[in-house]
Amino acid sequence: MKNITSTILLSLSITGGVFTSCDIDRFPNNYMSTDQVADNQEVLFDNMLNGMYAQLKTWSDPMHRLGEYAGDNMMIRGASTDAFYEFITYSRTPDNYRLQSFWDYGYKAIAQASNIIDMAKDTDDPEIKSKLGECFYVRGMMYFYLCRAFGRPYYQAPDKNLGVPIVNGTPSEEEISNLSLPDRSTVKETYQQAIDDLRTAEKMITTPFKNANTASKEAAQAMLSRVYLYMSGTYQNPIEKYADSARYYANIVIESPQFHLVSREDYMKSARTAPENYPEAIFVIKRLAADFPGFDYYYGIGGMYSNIGGMGWGEMYASAKYIELLDETKRNDWRKGDEGIADARAKFIEPQYTTDKDGNYTEVLRFITPNTAGTGFTYVQLPVNKSRTECWTLDENNKPKEKFPISPYTTGRTSDEEYFTINYKGSEYTGVVDYQMALNNGYPMFYITKCSREDNLESQLHSPIISRLDEMYLNRAEAYVKLGNLEGARDDVNEIRTRAINDEAAYDASTFSANAAELVDKERQLELAYQAERSYDVFRNGGTLTRKYPGPHPTTDVLATDYRVTYYIPQTAINSYPNGSTLTQNPTSDEGVILH
């Protein structure tokens, strides 16, 4: 391995602060100087590699929030002063510390990967070369994730719209005093950088796949499938060469002997399974219980979705829209335990039922109405009688006040699903009989547990998912639709759908061909929920985000052409760019959006 010719540093001006000459001798933990590396290269190489992966742990938290909170799979109990609330409301600002963290740690990972590459690029050691491939994977992945957050959807003038700066490595000590950094590359150029890195990783990583905790050849192929899918245009105007590349790489991973789809029963346990023991896991950001001392579980990804083991705020819940999707083929009746789970994905939702002082459940009819202001929606829970003929409101003494007759709703439903209609305050609604649920600010608490209980621990431990095998089937399905192979797409969708539900849920050729794009997107939403994919999936295909369900979020639609689809470049990063260098901000209105 060749000697390093410059000091290995991370986070220059691009991550929020420029190093001065006085800073050069001050190294954070896990960072090394030239002399240190030169004297212990073989040992310190692995330490630097571990440091690169360590950056991903911090990065993965805001990564999840940017992708998931901006979608329609969840809702929050009320307005929040936390910076993540801007992701939910689309009230974009450049002064957001979570956005800054996503940017900073993304570029720290890029810098660490690049420095390792520069340090060892001339090596002939096959083991070291394979590990260098891991660095190329991380760097390519970071450019993709940064570009999809800060750059426009690829189908919108990728050669004109801006992606992110391409800055591979940190400058030498001599360069710091006269530092110049590039402005943002175009979306097209940024995607090409990601592809180049990922394809290099695919070639260089020769170590056989061990588990999802470390980058692998298969991880690079899985990410290439996703990147090309993002480049494949919309269903209305597909770019077939990119769709075919997405299909090609998804197919390689699907055919790999390293992975296989698990049974429905094992899938329902997937959140509780350590990723190294899960046959669908391709790459995850591995978290350990030791990463969460004290009350830190409150602040992890799962902490907003639930309270597990006494840890977590439990203030974000599955949206009514997502629950409706889960109930589409048959209602998921959580009262009956696993026997009542119609769609396996409903196993990751846990309604918080309440009991009276004697430990008994109260049966209610739960339905959704427009709220009194007419600007949104609200849940209503009314006690129901045993004969299922009426329900009622309660007075201040918890006694029946106003009664409302109800009748079974059987259009597309069976009687055991217990759907009923009610004429409530002049309008007719449909709801379900269920146990009364605990409310938080008036919203039933549908806990999300897909990001909790890893390794069967009763905690918020969770390793954020980057790539899994189920996504590959859905990537290939979408690519097939864009290539006109509807039968191939139907086979892939049905592979995922029948695993989650049953064989009767499979689409026939006529049904699928009539709505292929919609059905692929629906299955992606169901399967990839709470993995930070949803909002990007909507916009990259030119879709519209619609959130007509209870919650404090705005219920106005967000179009893929809206300027708020992209996040602002953090103002701190712009302010700390070196004199003479420019870091261009994103448009602040629709007038600045370039579509063609």
mmCIF file of C-alpha atoms in Angstrom, residues 140-485:
data_model
loop_
_atom_site.group_PDB
_atom_site.id
_atom_site.type_symbol
_atom_site.label_atom_id
_atom_site.label_comp_id
_atom_site.label_asym_id
_atom_site.label_seq_id
_atom_site.Cartn_x
_atom_site.Cartn_y
_atom_site.Cartn_z
ATOM 1 C CA GLY A 140 -21.743 6.384 -4.901
ATOM 2 C CA MET A 141 -24.628 5.716 -2.549
ATOM 3 C CA MET A 142 -24.094 9.047 -0.803
ATOM 4 C CA TYR A 143 -24.098 11.023 -4.038
ATOM 5 C CA PHE A 144 -27.348 9.338 -5.039
ATOM 6 C CA TYR A 145 -29.069 9.975 -1.710
ATOM 7 C CA LEU A 146 -27.883 13.584 -1.586
ATOM 8 C CA CYS A 147 -28.962 14.234 -5.156
ATOM 9 C CA ARG A 148 -32.440 12.785 -4.744
ATOM 10 C CA ALA A 149 -32.999 15.084 -1.748
ATOM 11 C CA PHE A 150 -31.464 18.291 -3.105
ATOM 12 C CA GLY A 151 -31.891 17.756 -6.864
ATOM 13 C CA ARG A 152 -35.017 17.686 -9.007
ATOM 14 C CA PRO A 153 -36.520 14.366 -10.167
ATOM 15 C CA TYR A 154 -34.389 12.997 -12.982
ATOM 16 C CA TYR A 155 -37.108 13.245 -15.639
ATOM 17 C CA GLN A 156 -37.119 17.035 -15.209
ATOM 18 C CA ALA A 157 -34.228 18.452 -17.283
ATOM 19 C CA PRO A 158 -31.366 16.594 -15.543
ATOM 20 C CA ASP A 159 -28.785 18.374 -17.686
ATOM 21 C CA LYS A 160 -30.026 21.779 -16.462
ATOM 22 C CA ASN A 161 -31.188 21.291 -12.884
ATOM 23 C CA LEU A 162 -28.547 21.206 -10.184
ATOM 24 C CA GLY A 163 -27.606 18.167 -8.130
ATOM 25 C CA VAL A 164 -24.875 18.466 -5.502
ATOM 26 C CA PRO A 165 -21.163 19.382 -5.525
ATOM 27 C CA ILE A 166 -18.835 16.580 -6.535
ATOM 28 C CA VAL A 167 -15.981 16.815 -4.058
ATOM 29 C CA ASN A 168 -14.018 13.597 -3.801
ATOM 30 C CA GLY A 169 -11.615 13.746 -0.901
ATOM 31 C CA THR A 170 -10.180 16.493 1.234
ATOM 32 C CA PRO A 171 -7.448 18.879 0.114
ATOM 33 C CA SER A 172 -3.879 18.748 1.262
ATOM 34 C CA GLU A 173 -2.588 20.980 4.026
ATOM 35 C CA GLU A 174 -1.060 23.280 1.411
ATOM 36 C CA GLU A 175 -4.379 23.620 -0.455
ATOM 37 C CA ILE A 176 -6.432 24.598 2.568
ATOM 38 C CA SER A 177 -5.043 28.136 2.797
ATOM 39 C CA ASN A 178 -6.208 28.880 -0.769
ATOM 40 C CA LEU A 179 -9.246 26.636 -0.876
ATOM 41 C CA SER A 180 -11.641 26.632 -3.813
ATOM 42 C CA LEU A 181 -14.640 24.316 -4.063
ATOM 43 C CA PRO A 182 -16.929 23.619 -7.017
ATOM 44 C CA ASP A 183 -20.535 24.692 -7.281
ATOM 45 C CA ARG A 184 -23.212 22.045 -7.634
ATOM 46 C CA SER A 185 -22.943 19.709 -10.588
ATOM 47 C CA THR A 186 -26.060 19.018 -12.626
ATOM 48 C CA VAL A 187 -28.413 16.234 -11.653
ATOM 49 C CA LYS A 188 -27.193 14.263 -14.666
ATOM 50 C CA GLU A 189 -23.548 14.678 -13.685
ATOM 51 C CA THR A 190 -24.236 13.733 -10.067
ATOM 52 C CA TYR A 191 -26.084 10.587 -11.087
ATOM 53 C CA GLN A 192 -23.226 9.697 -13.416
ATOM 54 C CA GLN A 193 -20.778 10.069 -10.527
ATOM 55 C CA ALA A 194 -22.931 7.731 -8.450
ATOM 56 C CA ILE A 195 -23.118 5.200 -11.276
ATOM 57 C CA ASP A 196 -19.373 5.334 -11.932
ATOM 58 C CA ASP A 197 -18.638 4.717 -8.258
ATOM 59 C CA LEU A 198 -21.181 1.928 -7.911
ATOM 60 C CA ARG A 199 -20.012 0.146 -11.039
ATOM 61 C CA THR A 200 -16.438 0.431 -9.810
ATOM 62 C CA ALA A 201 -17.571 -1.079 -6.510
ATOM 63 C CA GLU A 202 -19.282 -3.897 -8.394
ATOM 64 C CA LYS A 203 -16.007 -4.752 -10.136
ATOM 65 C CA MET A 204 -13.662 -4.292 -7.190
ATOM 66 C CA ILE A 205 -15.491 -6.089 -4.397
ATOM 67 C CA THR A 206 -14.420 -9.712 -4.663
ATOM 68 C CA THR A 207 -14.986 -10.781 -1.067
ATOM 69 C CA PRO A 208 -17.955 -13.171 -0.971
ATOM 70 C CA PHE A 209 -21.162 -11.826 0.575
ATOM 71 C CA LYS A 210 -21.251 -12.472 4.315
ATOM 72 C CA ASN A 211 -24.092 -10.361 5.635
ATOM 73 C CA ALA A 212 -25.875 -7.073 5.087
ATOM 74 C CA ASN A 213 -23.749 -5.186 7.598
ATOM 75 C CA THR A 214 -20.982 -4.560 5.048
ATOM 76 C CA ALA A 215 -21.058 -3.291 1.474
ATOM 77 C CA SER A 216 -20.882 -6.056 -1.103
ATOM 78 C CA LYS A 217 -20.927 -6.581 -4.847
ATOM 79 C CA GLU A 218 -24.616 -7.379 -4.506
ATOM 80 C CA ALA A 219 -25.226 -4.167 -2.559
ATOM 81 C CA ALA A 220 -23.683 -2.198 -5.417
ATOM 82 C CA GLN A 221 -25.865 -4.025 -7.931
ATOM 83 C CA ALA A 222 -28.974 -3.403 -5.853
ATOM 84 C CA MET A 223 -28.192 0.299 -5.607
ATOM 85 C CA LEU A 224 -27.504 0.488 -9.344
ATOM 86 C CA SER A 225 -30.945 -0.988 -9.928
ATOM 87 C CA ARG A 226 -32.494 1.796 -7.881
ATOM 88 C CA VAL A 227 -30.404 4.577 -9.418
ATOM 89 C CA TYR A 228 -31.296 3.500 -12.952
ATOM 90 C CA LEU A 229 -34.955 3.213 -11.936
ATOM 91 C CA TYR A 230 -34.848 6.837 -10.779
ATOM 92 C CA MET A 231 -33.434 7.730 -14.198
ATOM 93 C CA SER A 232 -36.018 5.725 -16.150
ATOM 94 C CA GLY A 233 -38.475 8.553 -16.702
ATOM 95 C CA THR A 234 -42.175 8.398 -15.918
ATOM 96 C CA TYR A 235 -44.700 5.747 -16.870
ATOM 97 C CA GLN A 236 -46.072 8.144 -19.481
ATOM 98 C CA ASN A 237 -42.641 8.969 -20.918
ATOM 99 C CA PRO A 238 -40.217 6.185 -19.992
ATOM 100 C CA ILE A 239 -36.536 6.178 -20.865
ATOM 101 C CA GLU A 240 -36.196 2.566 -21.886
ATOM 102 C CA LYS A 241 -32.414 2.256 -21.778
ATOM 103 C CA TYR A 242 -32.413 3.178 -18.093
ATOM 104 C CA ALA A 243 -35.439 1.029 -17.347
ATOM 105 C CA ASP A 244 -33.621 -1.887 -18.930
ATOM 106 C CA SER A 245 -30.541 -1.218 -16.790
ATOM 107 C CA ALA A 246 -32.739 -1.157 -13.671
ATOM 108 C CA ARG A 247 -34.220 -4.489 -14.756
ATOM 109 C CA TYR A 248 -30.777 -5.931 -15.497
ATOM 110 C CA TYR A 249 -29.322 -5.173 -12.080
ATOM 111 C CA ALA A 250 -32.462 -6.183 -10.196
ATOM 112 C CA ASN A 251 -32.401 -9.464 -12.061
ATOM 113 C CA ILE A 252 -28.775 -10.151 -11.082
ATOM 114 C CA VAL A 253 -29.605 -9.710 -7.407
ATOM 115 C CA ILE A 254 -32.814 -11.752 -7.610
ATOM 116 C CA GLU A 255 -30.922 -14.623 -9.215
ATOM 117 C CA SER A 256 -28.093 -14.451 -6.688
ATOM 118 C CA PRO A 257 -27.911 -17.515 -4.431
ATOM 119 C CA GLN A 258 -27.152 -15.205 -1.504
ATOM 120 C CA PHE A 259 -30.767 -14.092 -1.038
ATOM 121 C CA HIS A 260 -34.248 -15.525 -1.100
ATOM 122 C CA LEU A 261 -37.734 -14.339 -0.217
ATOM 123 C CA VAL A 262 -38.739 -15.629 3.184
ATOM 124 C CA SER A 263 -42.086 -17.126 4.112
ATOM 125 C CA ARG A 264 -45.019 -14.967 5.149
ATOM 126 C CA GLU A 265 -44.476 -16.029 8.757
ATOM 127 C CA ASP A 266 -40.789 -15.072 8.704
ATOM 128 C CA TYR A 267 -41.529 -11.827 6.905
ATOM 129 C CA MET A 268 -43.849 -10.827 9.730
ATOM 130 C CA LYS A 269 -40.876 -11.330 12.076
ATOM 131 C CA SER A 270 -38.456 -9.350 9.907
ATOM 132 C CA ALA A 271 -38.424 -6.234 12.085
ATOM 133 C CA ARG A 272 -37.446 -8.436 15.025
ATOM 134 C CA THR A 273 -34.720 -10.249 13.069
ATOM 135 C CA ALA A 274 -31.105 -9.106 13.107
ATOM 136 C CA PRO A 275 -30.274 -8.192 9.493
ATOM 137 C CA GLU A 276 -27.306 -10.576 9.420
ATOM 138 C CA ASN A 277 -29.847 -13.385 9.936
ATOM 139 C CA TYR A 278 -32.423 -12.167 7.435
ATOM 140 C CA PRO A 279 -32.089 -13.731 3.951
ATOM 141 C CA GLU A 280 -33.572 -10.710 2.151
ATOM 142 C CA ALA A 281 -31.228 -8.120 3.660
ATOM 143 C CA ILE A 282 -28.653 -6.796 1.157
ATOM 144 C CA PHE A 283 -27.313 -3.719 2.932
ATOM 145 C CA VAL A 284 -28.323 -1.973 6.158
ATOM 146 C CA ILE A 285 -26.796 0.670 8.399
ATOM 147 C CA LYS A 286 -25.997 -1.662 11.270
ATOM 148 C CA ARG A 287 -26.887 -0.344 14.706
ATOM 149 C CA LEU A 288 -25.932 -1.955 17.998
ATOM 150 C CA ALA A 289 -27.643 -1.750 21.361
ATOM 151 C CA ALA A 290 -24.469 -0.063 22.624
ATOM 152 C CA ASP A 291 -25.194 2.846 20.262
ATOM 153 C CA PHE A 292 -28.108 3.872 22.491
ATOM 154 C CA PRO A 293 -27.024 4.574 26.051
ATOM 155 C CA GLY A 294 -29.518 5.887 28.581
ATOM 156 C CA PHE A 295 -32.519 7.573 27.033
ATOM 157 C CA ASP A 296 -31.076 7.737 23.515
ATOM 158 C CA TYR A 297 -33.733 5.304 22.269
ATOM 159 C CA TYR A 298 -36.208 8.150 22.569
ATOM 160 C CA TYR A 299 -34.369 9.938 19.788
ATOM 161 C CA GLY A 300 -33.887 7.055 17.359
ATOM 162 C CA ILE A 301 -36.038 6.541 14.291
ATOM 163 C CA GLY A 302 -38.487 4.226 16.066
ATOM 164 C CA GLY A 303 -38.819 6.588 19.013
ATOM 165 C CA MET A 304 -41.261 8.849 17.182
ATOM 166 C CA TYR A 305 -43.342 5.932 15.944
ATOM 167 C CA SER A 306 -43.919 4.062 19.201
ATOM 168 C CA ASN A 307 -43.026 3.557 22.832
ATOM 169 C CA ILE A 308 -41.269 0.226 23.243
ATOM 170 C CA GLY A 309 -39.806 -0.971 26.507
ATOM 171 C CA GLY A 310 -40.660 2.377 28.076
ATOM 172 C CA MET A 311 -38.647 4.276 25.449
ATOM 173 C CA GLY A 312 -39.971 6.499 22.688
ATOM 174 C CA TRP A 313 -42.251 9.479 22.219
ATOM 175 C CA GLY A 314 -44.856 7.537 20.234
ATOM 176 C CA GLU A 315 -46.188 10.658 18.498
ATOM 177 C CA MET A 316 -46.277 9.535 14.850
ATOM 178 C CA TYR A 317 -48.719 6.898 13.662
ATOM 179 C CA ALA A 318 -49.662 4.952 10.544
ATOM 180 C CA SER A 319 -51.782 7.176 8.332
ATOM 181 C CA ALA A 320 -55.390 6.391 7.573
ATOM 182 C CA LYS A 321 -54.367 6.180 3.927
ATOM 183 C CA TYR A 322 -51.802 3.474 4.636
ATOM 184 C CA ILE A 323 -54.202 1.515 6.843
ATOM 185 C CA GLU A 324 -56.807 1.670 4.092
ATOM 186 C CA LEU A 325 -54.276 0.164 1.673
ATOM 187 C CA LEU A 326 -53.530 -2.616 4.145
ATOM 188 C CA ASP A 327 -57.263 -3.315 4.464
ATOM 189 C CA GLU A 328 -57.931 -3.301 0.736
ATOM 190 C CA THR A 329 -58.279 -7.061 0.184
ATOM 191 C CA LYS A 330 -59.594 -7.813 3.647
ATOM 192 C CA ARG A 331 -59.723 -5.901 6.891
ATOM 193 C CA ASN A 332 -56.826 -6.436 9.264
ATOM 194 C CA ASP A 333 -58.459 -7.110 12.611
ATOM 195 C CA TRP A 334 -55.744 -6.657 15.217
ATOM 196 C CA ARG A 335 -58.176 -7.751 17.937
ATOM 197 C CA LYS A 336 -57.631 -11.341 16.799
ATOM 198 C CA GLY A 337 -53.839 -11.304 16.967
ATOM 199 C CA ASP A 338 -51.899 -12.852 14.078
ATOM 200 C CA GLU A 339 -55.025 -14.695 12.930
ATOM 201 C CA GLY A 340 -56.593 -11.337 12.160
ATOM 202 C CA ILE A 341 -53.659 -10.108 10.038
ATOM 203 C CA ALA A 342 -54.854 -10.214 6.414
ATOM 204 C CA ASP A 343 -51.818 -8.424 4.952
ATOM 205 C CA ALA A 344 -48.485 -9.370 6.526
ATOM 206 C CA ARG A 345 -47.369 -5.730 6.347
ATOM 207 C CA ALA A 346 -50.053 -4.955 8.954
ATOM 208 C CA LYS A 347 -47.899 -6.843 11.463
ATOM 209 C CA PHE A 348 -45.749 -3.706 11.691
ATOM 210 C CA ILE A 349 -48.712 -1.639 12.898
ATOM 211 C CA GLU A 350 -49.897 -1.994 16.515
ATOM 212 C CA PRO A 351 -53.111 -0.209 17.576
ATOM 213 C CA GLN A 352 -52.950 0.912 21.192
ATOM 214 C CA TYR A 353 -56.210 -0.402 22.662
ATOM 215 C CA THR A 354 -57.494 0.802 26.021
ATOM 216 C CA THR A 355 -59.335 -1.056 28.761
ATOM 217 C CA ASP A 356 -61.617 0.068 31.560
ATOM 218 C CA LYS A 357 -60.825 -0.232 35.257
ATOM 219 C CA ASP A 358 -61.832 -3.908 35.147
ATOM 220 C CA GLY A 359 -59.550 -4.680 32.219
ATOM 221 C CA ASN A 360 -62.360 -4.919 29.666
ATOM 222 C CA TYR A 361 -62.275 -3.527 26.132
ATOM 223 C CA THR A 362 -64.950 -1.134 24.879
ATOM 224 C CA GLU A 363 -66.240 -1.766 21.370
ATOM 225 C CA VAL A 364 -66.642 1.320 19.203
ATOM 226 C CA LEU A 365 -67.425 2.296 15.652
ATOM 227 C CA ARG A 366 -64.433 4.226 14.347
ATOM 228 C CA PHE A 367 -64.754 6.379 11.229
ATOM 229 C CA ILE A 368 -63.312 9.529 9.701
ATOM 230 C CA THR A 369 -65.143 12.800 9.036
ATOM 231 C CA PRO A 370 -64.158 16.236 7.781
ATOM 232 C CA ASN A 371 -63.257 18.374 10.777
ATOM 233 C CA THR A 372 -65.396 21.283 11.910
ATOM 234 C CA ALA A 373 -63.165 23.845 10.218
ATOM 235 C CA GLY A 374 -63.538 22.010 6.923
ATOM 236 C CA THR A 375 -59.799 22.095 6.353
ATOM 237 C CA GLY A 376 -58.918 18.530 7.185
ATOM 238 C CA PHE A 377 -60.133 15.285 8.692
ATOM 239 C CA THR A 378 -60.669 13.814 12.123
ATOM 240 C CA TYR A 379 -61.332 10.420 13.697
ATOM 241 C CA VAL A 380 -64.565 9.676 15.563
ATOM 242 C CA GLN A 381 -64.952 6.759 18.005
ATOM 243 C CA LEU A 382 -68.461 6.032 19.270
ATOM 244 C CA PRO A 383 -69.448 3.169 21.598
ATOM 245 C CA VAL A 384 -71.546 0.523 19.825
ATOM 246 C CA ASN A 385 -74.109 -1.914 21.213
ATOM 247 C CA LYS A 386 -73.627 -5.695 21.096
ATOM 248 C CA SER A 387 -76.294 -6.170 18.455
ATOM 249 C CA ARG A 388 -74.444 -3.732 16.162
ATOM 250 C CA THR A 389 -77.528 -1.611 15.523
ATOM 251 C CA GLU A 390 -76.583 1.727 17.059
ATOM 252 C CA CYS A 391 -73.827 3.790 18.595
ATOM 253 C CA TRP A 392 -73.850 6.994 20.608
ATOM 254 C CA THR A 393 -72.008 10.027 21.857
ATOM 255 C CA LEU A 394 -71.334 10.441 25.584
ATOM 256 C CA ASP A 395 -72.212 13.256 27.971
ATOM 257 C CA GLU A 396 -70.010 14.695 30.691
ATOM 258 C CA ASN A 397 -70.916 11.758 32.963
ATOM 259 C CA ASN A 398 -69.879 9.234 30.315
ATOM 260 C CA LYS A 399 -73.518 8.291 29.701
ATOM 261 C CA PRO A 400 -75.165 7.859 26.269
ATOM 262 C CA LYS A 401 -76.221 11.193 24.886
ATOM 263 C CA GLU A 402 -77.101 11.201 21.181
ATOM 264 C CA LYS A 403 -77.773 7.859 19.466
ATOM 265 C CA PHE A 404 -77.171 6.981 15.805
ATOM 266 C CA PRO A 405 -78.419 3.872 13.986
ATOM 267 C CA ILE A 406 -75.814 1.877 12.040
ATOM 268 C CA SER A 407 -76.145 -0.801 9.357
ATOM 269 C CA PRO A 408 -73.749 -3.372 7.882
ATOM 270 C CA TYR A 409 -71.684 -2.257 4.911
ATOM 271 C CA THR A 410 -71.199 -5.227 2.598
ATOM 272 C CA THR A 411 -70.129 -3.767 -0.744
ATOM 273 C CA GLY A 412 -66.949 -5.705 -1.376
ATOM 274 C CA ARG A 413 -66.865 -6.704 2.307
ATOM 275 C CA THR A 414 -67.942 -9.746 4.275
ATOM 276 C CA SER A 415 -69.970 -9.536 7.460
ATOM 277 C CA ASP A 416 -67.115 -10.828 9.642
ATOM 278 C CA GLU A 417 -65.037 -7.776 8.691
ATOM 279 C CA GLU A 418 -67.549 -5.630 10.619
ATOM 280 C CA TYR A 419 -67.799 -2.608 8.362
ATOM 281 C CA PHE A 420 -70.803 -0.409 9.102
ATOM 282 C CA THR A 421 -72.355 2.783 7.776
ATOM 283 C CA ILE A 422 -73.613 5.599 9.955
ATOM 284 C CA ASN A 423 -75.540 8.780 9.239
ATOM 285 C CA TYR A 424 -73.686 11.163 11.508
ATOM 286 C CA LYS A 425 -74.659 14.801 11.759
ATOM 287 C CA GLY A 426 -76.239 14.846 8.334
ATOM 288 C CA SER A 427 -73.666 12.862 6.366
ATOM 289 C CA GLU A 428 -73.077 9.168 5.780
ATOM 290 C CA TYR A 429 -69.758 7.551 6.706
ATOM 291 C CA THR A 430 -68.324 4.048 6.719
ATOM 292 C CA GLY A 431 -66.249 2.703 9.580
ATOM 293 C CA VAL A 432 -65.242 -0.450 11.419
ATOM 294 C CA VAL A 433 -66.200 -1.902 14.759
ATOM 295 C CA ASP A 434 -63.062 -2.245 16.833
ATOM 296 C CA TYR A 435 -61.828 -1.885 20.368
ATOM 297 C CA GLN A 436 -61.544 1.673 21.597
ATOM 298 C CA MET A 437 -58.065 3.034 21.020
ATOM 299 C CA ALA A 438 -55.947 5.392 23.081
ATOM 300 C CA LEU A 439 -55.921 8.903 21.659
ATOM 301 C CA ASN A 440 -53.119 11.409 21.443
ATOM 302 C CA ASN A 441 -54.434 14.882 20.711
ATOM 303 C CA GLY A 442 -57.567 13.217 19.344
ATOM 304 C CA TYR A 443 -55.774 10.774 17.043
ATOM 305 C CA PRO A 444 -55.888 6.991 17.559
ATOM 306 C CA MET A 445 -52.398 5.698 18.269
ATOM 307 C CA PHE A 446 -51.544 3.259 15.474
ATOM 308 C CA TYR A 447 -47.965 2.522 16.506
ATOM 309 C CA ILE A 448 -45.477 1.754 13.745
ATOM 310 C CA THR A 449 -43.033 -0.959 14.832
ATOM 311 C CA LYS A 450 -41.149 -1.674 11.610
ATOM 312 C CA CYS A 451 -38.284 0.396 13.040
ATOM 313 C CA SER A 452 -38.189 -1.265 16.470
ATOM 314 C CA ARG A 453 -37.369 -4.499 18.343
ATOM 315 C CA GLU A 454 -34.441 -5.642 16.217
ATOM 316 C CA ASP A 455 -32.874 -8.903 17.355
ATOM 317 C CA ASN A 456 -36.010 -9.572 19.437
ATOM 318 C CA LEU A 457 -35.082 -6.880 21.941
ATOM 319 C CA GLU A 458 -37.945 -5.006 23.548
ATOM 320 C CA SER A 459 -36.401 -1.688 22.530
ATOM 321 C CA GLN A 460 -36.161 0.783 19.663
ATOM 322 C CA LEU A 461 -33.091 -0.917 18.203
ATOM 323 C CA HIS A 462 -33.243 -0.759 14.403
ATOM 324 C CA SER A 463 -30.728 -0.932 11.558
ATOM 325 C CA PRO A 464 -32.041 1.359 8.786
ATOM 326 C CA ILE A 465 -32.705 -0.584 5.595
ATOM 327 C CA ILE A 466 -30.876 0.503 2.460
ATOM 328 C CA SER A 467 -31.510 -2.482 0.158
ATOM 329 C CA ARG A 468 -33.529 -5.676 0.491
ATOM 330 C CA LEU A 469 -34.554 -8.361 -1.968
ATOM 331 C CA ASP A 470 -38.251 -7.430 -1.967
ATOM 332 C CA GLU A 471 -37.354 -4.041 -3.462
ATOM 333 C CA MET A 472 -35.549 -5.777 -6.322
ATOM 334 C CA TYR A 473 -38.740 -7.543 -7.390
ATOM 335 C CA LEU A 474 -40.596 -4.245 -7.338
ATOM 336 C CA ASN A 475 -37.788 -2.414 -9.156
ATOM 337 C CA ARG A 476 -37.914 -5.046 -11.870
ATOM 338 C CA ALA A 477 -41.705 -4.848 -11.991
ATOM 339 C CA GLU A 478 -41.650 -1.099 -12.564
ATOM 340 C CA ALA A 479 -38.910 -1.441 -15.162
ATOM 341 C CA TYR A 480 -40.957 -4.103 -16.953
ATOM 342 C CA VAL A 481 -43.982 -1.788 -17.103
ATOM 343 C CA LYS A 482 -41.854 0.949 -18.634
ATOM 344 C CA LEU A 483 -40.467 -1.583 -21.115
ATOM 345 C CA GLY A 484 -43.935 -2.818 -22.053
ATOM 346 C CA ASN A 485 -43.530 -6.280 -20.504
#
